[in-house]
PDB file of N, CA and C in Angstrom:
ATOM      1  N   UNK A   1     220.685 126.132  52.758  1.00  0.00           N
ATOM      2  CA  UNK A   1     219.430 126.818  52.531  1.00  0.00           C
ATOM      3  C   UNK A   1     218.930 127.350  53.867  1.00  0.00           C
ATOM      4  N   UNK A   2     218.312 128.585  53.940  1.00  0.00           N
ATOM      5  CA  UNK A   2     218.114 129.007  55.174  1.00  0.00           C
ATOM      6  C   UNK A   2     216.564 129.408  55.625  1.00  0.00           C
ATOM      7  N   UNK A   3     215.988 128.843  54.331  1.00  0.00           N
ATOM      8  CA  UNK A   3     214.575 128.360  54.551  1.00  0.00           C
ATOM      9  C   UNK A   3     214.157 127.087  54.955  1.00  0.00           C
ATOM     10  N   UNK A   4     213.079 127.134  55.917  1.00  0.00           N
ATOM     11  CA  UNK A   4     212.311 126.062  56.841  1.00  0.00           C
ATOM     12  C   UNK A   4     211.261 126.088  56.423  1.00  0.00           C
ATOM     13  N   UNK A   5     210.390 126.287  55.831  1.00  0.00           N
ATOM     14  CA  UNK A   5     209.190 126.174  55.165  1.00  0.00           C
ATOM     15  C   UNK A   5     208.888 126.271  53.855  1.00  0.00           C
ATOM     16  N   UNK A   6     208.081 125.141  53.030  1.00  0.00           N
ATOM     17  CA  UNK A   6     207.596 125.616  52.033  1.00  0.00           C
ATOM     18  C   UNK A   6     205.887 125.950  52.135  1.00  0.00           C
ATOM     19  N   UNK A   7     205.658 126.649  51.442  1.00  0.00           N
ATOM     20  CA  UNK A   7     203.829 127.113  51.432  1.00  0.00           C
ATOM     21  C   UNK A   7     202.881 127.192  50.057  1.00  0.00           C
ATOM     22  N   UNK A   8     202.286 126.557  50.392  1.00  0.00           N
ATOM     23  CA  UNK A   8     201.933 126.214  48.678  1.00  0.00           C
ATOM     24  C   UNK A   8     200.114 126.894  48.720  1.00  0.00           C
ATOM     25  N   UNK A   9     199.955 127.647  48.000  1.00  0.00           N
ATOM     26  CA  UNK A   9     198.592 127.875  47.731  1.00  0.00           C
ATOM     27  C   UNK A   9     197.999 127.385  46.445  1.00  0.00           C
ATOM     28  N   UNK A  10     196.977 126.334  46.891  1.00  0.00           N
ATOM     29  CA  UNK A  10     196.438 125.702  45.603  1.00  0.00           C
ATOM     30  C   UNK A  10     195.378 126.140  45.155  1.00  0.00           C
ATOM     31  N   UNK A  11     195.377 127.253  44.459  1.00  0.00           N
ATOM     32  CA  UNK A  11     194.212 127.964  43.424  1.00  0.00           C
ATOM     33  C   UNK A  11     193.424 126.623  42.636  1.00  0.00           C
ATOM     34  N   UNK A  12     193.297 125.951  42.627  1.00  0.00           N
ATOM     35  CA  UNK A  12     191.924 124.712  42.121  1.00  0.00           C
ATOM     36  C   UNK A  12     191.214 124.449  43.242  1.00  0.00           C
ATOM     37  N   UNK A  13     191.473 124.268  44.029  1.00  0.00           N
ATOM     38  CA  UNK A  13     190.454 123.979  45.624  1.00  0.00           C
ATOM     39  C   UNK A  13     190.567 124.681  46.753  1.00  0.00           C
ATOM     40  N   UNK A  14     191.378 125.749  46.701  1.00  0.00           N
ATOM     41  CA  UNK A  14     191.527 126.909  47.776  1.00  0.00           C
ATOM     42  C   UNK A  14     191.683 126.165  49.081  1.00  0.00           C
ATOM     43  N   UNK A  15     192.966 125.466  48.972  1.00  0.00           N
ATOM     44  CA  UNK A  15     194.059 124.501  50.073  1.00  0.00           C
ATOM     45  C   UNK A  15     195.555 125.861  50.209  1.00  0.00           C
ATOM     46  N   UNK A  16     195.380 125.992  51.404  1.00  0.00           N
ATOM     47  CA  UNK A  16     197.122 126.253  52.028  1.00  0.00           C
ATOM     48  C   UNK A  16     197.716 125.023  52.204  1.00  0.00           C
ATOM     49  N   UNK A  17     198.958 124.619  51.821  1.00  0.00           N
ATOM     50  CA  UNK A  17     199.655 123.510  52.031  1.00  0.00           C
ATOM     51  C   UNK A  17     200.744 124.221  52.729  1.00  0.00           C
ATOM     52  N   UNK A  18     201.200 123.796  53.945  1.00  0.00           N
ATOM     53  CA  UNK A  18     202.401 124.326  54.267  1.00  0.00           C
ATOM     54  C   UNK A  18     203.603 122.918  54.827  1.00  0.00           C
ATOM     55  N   UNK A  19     204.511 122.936  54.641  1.00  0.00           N
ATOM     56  CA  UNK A  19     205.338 122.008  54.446  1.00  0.00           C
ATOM     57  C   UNK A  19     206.870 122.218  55.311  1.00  0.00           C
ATOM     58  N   UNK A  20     207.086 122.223  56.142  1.00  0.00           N
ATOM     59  CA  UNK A  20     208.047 122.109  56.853  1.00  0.00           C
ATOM     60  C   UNK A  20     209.005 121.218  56.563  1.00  0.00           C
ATOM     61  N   UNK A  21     209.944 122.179  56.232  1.00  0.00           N
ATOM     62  CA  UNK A  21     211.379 120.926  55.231  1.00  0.00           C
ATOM     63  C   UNK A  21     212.228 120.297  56.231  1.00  0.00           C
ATOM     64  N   UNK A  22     212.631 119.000  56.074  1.00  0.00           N
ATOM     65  CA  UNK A  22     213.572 118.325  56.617  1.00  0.00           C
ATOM     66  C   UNK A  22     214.827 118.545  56.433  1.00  0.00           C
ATOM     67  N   UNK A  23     216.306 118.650  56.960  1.00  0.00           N
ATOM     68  CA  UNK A  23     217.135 118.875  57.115  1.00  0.00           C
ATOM     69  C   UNK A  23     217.324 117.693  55.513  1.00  0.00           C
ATOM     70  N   UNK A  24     217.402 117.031  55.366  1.00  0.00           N
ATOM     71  CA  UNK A  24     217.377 116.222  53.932  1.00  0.00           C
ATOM     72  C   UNK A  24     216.948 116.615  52.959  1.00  0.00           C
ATOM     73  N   UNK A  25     215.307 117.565  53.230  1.00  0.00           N
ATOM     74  CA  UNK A  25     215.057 118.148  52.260  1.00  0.00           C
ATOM     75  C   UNK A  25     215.940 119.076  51.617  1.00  0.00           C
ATOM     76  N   UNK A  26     216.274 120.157  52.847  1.00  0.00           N
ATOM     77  CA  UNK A  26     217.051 121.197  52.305  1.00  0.00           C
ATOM     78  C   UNK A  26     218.509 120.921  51.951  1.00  0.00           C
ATOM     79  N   UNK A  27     219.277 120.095  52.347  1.00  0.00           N
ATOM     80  CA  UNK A  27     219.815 118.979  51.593  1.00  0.00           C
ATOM     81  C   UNK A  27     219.769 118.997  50.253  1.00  0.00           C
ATOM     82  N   UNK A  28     219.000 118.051  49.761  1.00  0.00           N
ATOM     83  CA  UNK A  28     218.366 117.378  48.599  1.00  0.00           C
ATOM     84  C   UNK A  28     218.065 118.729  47.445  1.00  0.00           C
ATOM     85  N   UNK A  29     217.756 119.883  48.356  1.00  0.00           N
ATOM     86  CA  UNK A  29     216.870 121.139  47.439  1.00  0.00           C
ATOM     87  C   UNK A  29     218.717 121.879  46.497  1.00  0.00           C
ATOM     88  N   UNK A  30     219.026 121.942  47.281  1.00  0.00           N
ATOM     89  CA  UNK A  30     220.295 122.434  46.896  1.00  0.00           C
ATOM     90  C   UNK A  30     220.707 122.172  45.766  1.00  0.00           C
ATOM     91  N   UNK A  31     220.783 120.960  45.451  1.00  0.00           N
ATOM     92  CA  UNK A  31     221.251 119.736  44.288  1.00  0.00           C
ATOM     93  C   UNK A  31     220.691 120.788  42.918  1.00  0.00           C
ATOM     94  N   UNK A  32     219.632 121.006  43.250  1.00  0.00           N
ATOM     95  CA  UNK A  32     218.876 121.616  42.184  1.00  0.00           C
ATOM     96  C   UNK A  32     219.304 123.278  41.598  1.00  0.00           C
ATOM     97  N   UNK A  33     219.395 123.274  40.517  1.00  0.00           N
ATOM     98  CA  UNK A  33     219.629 125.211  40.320  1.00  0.00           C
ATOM     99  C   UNK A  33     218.133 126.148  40.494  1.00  0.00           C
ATOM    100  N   UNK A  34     217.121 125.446  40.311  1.00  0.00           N
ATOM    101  CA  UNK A  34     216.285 126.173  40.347  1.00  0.00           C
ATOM    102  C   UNK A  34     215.610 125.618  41.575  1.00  0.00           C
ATOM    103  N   UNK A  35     214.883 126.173  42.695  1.00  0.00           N
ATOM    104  CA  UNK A  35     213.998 125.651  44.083  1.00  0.00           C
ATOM    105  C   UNK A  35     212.967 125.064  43.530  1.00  0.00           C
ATOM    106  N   UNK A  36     212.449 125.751  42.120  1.00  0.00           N
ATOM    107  CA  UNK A  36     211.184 125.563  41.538  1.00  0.00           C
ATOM    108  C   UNK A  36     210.907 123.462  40.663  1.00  0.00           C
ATOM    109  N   UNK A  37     211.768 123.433  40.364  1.00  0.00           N
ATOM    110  CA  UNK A  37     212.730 122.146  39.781  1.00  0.00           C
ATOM    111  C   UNK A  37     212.379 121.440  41.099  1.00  0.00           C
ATOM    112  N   UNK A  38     213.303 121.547  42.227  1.00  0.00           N
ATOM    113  CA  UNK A  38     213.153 120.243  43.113  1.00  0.00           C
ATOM    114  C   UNK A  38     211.812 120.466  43.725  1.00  0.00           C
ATOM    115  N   UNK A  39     210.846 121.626  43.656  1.00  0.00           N
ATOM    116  CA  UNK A  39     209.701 121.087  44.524  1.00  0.00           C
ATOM    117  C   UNK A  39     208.541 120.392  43.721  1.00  0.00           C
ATOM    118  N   UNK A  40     209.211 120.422  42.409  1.00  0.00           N
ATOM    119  CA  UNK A  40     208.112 119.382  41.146  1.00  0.00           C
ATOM    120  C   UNK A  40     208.373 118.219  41.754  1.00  0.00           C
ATOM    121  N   UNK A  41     209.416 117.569  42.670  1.00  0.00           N
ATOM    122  CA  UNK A  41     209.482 116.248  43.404  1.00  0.00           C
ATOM    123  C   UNK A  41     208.798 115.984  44.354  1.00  0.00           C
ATOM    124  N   UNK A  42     208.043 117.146  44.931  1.00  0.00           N
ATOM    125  CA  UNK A  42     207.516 116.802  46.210  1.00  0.00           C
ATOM    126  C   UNK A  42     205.897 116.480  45.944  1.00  0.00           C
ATOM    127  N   UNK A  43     205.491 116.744  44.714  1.00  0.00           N
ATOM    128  CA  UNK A  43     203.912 116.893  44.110  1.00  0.00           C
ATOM    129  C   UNK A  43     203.356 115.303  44.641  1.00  0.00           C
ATOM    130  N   UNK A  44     203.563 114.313  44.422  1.00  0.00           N
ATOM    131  CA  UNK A  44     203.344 112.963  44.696  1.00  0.00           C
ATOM    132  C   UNK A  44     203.385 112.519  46.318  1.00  0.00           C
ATOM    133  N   UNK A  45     204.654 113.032  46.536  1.00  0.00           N
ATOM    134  CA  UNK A  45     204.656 112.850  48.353  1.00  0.00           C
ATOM    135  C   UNK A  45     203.326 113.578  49.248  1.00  0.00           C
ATOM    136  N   UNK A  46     203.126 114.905  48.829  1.00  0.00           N
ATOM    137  CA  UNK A  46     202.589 115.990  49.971  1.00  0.00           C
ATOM    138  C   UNK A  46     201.138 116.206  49.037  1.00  0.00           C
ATOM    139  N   UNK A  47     200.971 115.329  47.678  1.00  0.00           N
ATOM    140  CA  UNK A  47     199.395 115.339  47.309  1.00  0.00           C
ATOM    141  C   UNK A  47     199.356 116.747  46.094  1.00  0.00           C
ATOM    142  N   UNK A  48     199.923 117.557  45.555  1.00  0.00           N
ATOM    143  CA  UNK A  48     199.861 118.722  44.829  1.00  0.00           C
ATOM    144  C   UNK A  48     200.269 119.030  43.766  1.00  0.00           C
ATOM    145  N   UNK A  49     199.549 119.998  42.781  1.00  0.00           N
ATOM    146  CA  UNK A  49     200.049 120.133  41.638  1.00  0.00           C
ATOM    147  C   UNK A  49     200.921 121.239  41.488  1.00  0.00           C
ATOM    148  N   UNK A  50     201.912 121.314  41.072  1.00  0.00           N
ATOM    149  CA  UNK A  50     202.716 122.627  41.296  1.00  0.00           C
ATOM    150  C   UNK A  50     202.167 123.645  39.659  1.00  0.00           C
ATOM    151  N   UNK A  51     201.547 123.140  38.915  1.00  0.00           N
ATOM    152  CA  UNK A  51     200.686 124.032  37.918  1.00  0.00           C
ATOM    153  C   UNK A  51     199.503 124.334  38.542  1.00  0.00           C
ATOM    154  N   UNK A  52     198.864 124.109  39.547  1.00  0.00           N
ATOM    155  CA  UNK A  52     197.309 124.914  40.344  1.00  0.00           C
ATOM    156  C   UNK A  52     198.070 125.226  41.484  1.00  0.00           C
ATOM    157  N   UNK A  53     199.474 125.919  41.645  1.00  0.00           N
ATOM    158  CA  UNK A  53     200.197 126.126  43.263  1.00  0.00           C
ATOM    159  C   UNK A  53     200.852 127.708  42.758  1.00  0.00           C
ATOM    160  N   UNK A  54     200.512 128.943  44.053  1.00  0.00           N
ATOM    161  CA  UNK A  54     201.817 129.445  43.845  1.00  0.00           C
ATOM    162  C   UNK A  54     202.044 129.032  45.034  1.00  0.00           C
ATOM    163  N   UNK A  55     203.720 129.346  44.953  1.00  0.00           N
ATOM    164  CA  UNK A  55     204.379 129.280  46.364  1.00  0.00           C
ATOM    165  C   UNK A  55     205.241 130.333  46.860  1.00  0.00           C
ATOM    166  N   UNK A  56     205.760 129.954  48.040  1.00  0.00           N
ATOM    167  CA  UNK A  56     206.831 130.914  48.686  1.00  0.00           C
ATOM    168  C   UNK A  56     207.308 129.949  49.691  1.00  0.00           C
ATOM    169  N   UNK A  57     208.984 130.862  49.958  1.00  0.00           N
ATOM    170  CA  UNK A  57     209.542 129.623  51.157  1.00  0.00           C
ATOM    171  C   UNK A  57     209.809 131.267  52.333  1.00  0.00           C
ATOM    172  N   UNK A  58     210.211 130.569  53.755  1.00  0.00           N
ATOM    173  CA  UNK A  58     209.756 131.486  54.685  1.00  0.00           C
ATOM    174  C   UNK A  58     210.855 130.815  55.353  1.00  0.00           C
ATOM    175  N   UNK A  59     211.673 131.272  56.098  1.00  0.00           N
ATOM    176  CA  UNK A  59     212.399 130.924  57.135  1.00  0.00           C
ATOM    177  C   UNK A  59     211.647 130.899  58.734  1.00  0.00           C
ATOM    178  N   UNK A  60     210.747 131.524  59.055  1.00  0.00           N
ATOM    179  CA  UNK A  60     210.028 131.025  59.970  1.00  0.00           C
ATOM    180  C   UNK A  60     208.612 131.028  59.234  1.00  0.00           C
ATOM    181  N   UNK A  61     207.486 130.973  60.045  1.00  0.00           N
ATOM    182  CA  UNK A  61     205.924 130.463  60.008  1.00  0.00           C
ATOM    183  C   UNK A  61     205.601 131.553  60.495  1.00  0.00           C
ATOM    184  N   UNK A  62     204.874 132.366  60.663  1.00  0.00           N
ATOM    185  CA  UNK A  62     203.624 132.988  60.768  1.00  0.00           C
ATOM    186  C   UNK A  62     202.337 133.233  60.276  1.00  0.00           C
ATOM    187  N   UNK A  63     201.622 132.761  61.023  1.00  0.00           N
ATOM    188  CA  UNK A  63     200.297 132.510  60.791  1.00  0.00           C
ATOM    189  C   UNK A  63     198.960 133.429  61.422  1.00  0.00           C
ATOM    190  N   UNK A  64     198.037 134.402  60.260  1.00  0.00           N
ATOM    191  CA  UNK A  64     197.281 134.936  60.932  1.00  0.00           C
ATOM    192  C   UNK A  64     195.913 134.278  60.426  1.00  0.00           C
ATOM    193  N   UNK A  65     194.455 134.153  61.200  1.00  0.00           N
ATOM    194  CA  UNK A  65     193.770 133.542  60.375  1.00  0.00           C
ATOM    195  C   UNK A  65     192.561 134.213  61.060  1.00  0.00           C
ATOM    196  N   UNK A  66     191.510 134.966  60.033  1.00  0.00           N
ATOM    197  CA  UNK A  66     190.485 135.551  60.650  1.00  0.00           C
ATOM    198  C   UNK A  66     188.913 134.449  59.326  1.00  0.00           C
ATOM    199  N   UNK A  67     188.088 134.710  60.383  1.00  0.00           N
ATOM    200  CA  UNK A  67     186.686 133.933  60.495  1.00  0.00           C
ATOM    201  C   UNK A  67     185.990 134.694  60.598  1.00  0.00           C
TER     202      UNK A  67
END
């Protein structure tokens, strides 16, 4: 897998979750046919519902943030 990040936007409380995968993770993600499938595993670990989430995965991070 040649993604390093997952990013989760939680439309119920207007949370960015961003999640930096472990070499195990991406590992582990593989196993799966769908990405969508293994990140229903991560809901309990990282706190989230993947029904109030969209997501996207990113091979690097960029981050802009205006106030």
């Amino acid at each position: 897998m040649k993604y390093n990040y997952l990013i989760l936007l939680d439309d119920s409380v207007g949370e960015v979750i961003i999640i930096k995968l472990t070499e195990q993770q991406k590992i582990e993600s593989e196993e799966y046919e769908d990405f969508e499938e293994y990140i229903y595993t991560l809901e309990k670990e990282y706190s989230f519902r993947l029904s109030d989430c969209s997501w996207m995965v990113s091979e690097f991070l960029i981050e802009r943030k205006f106030q």
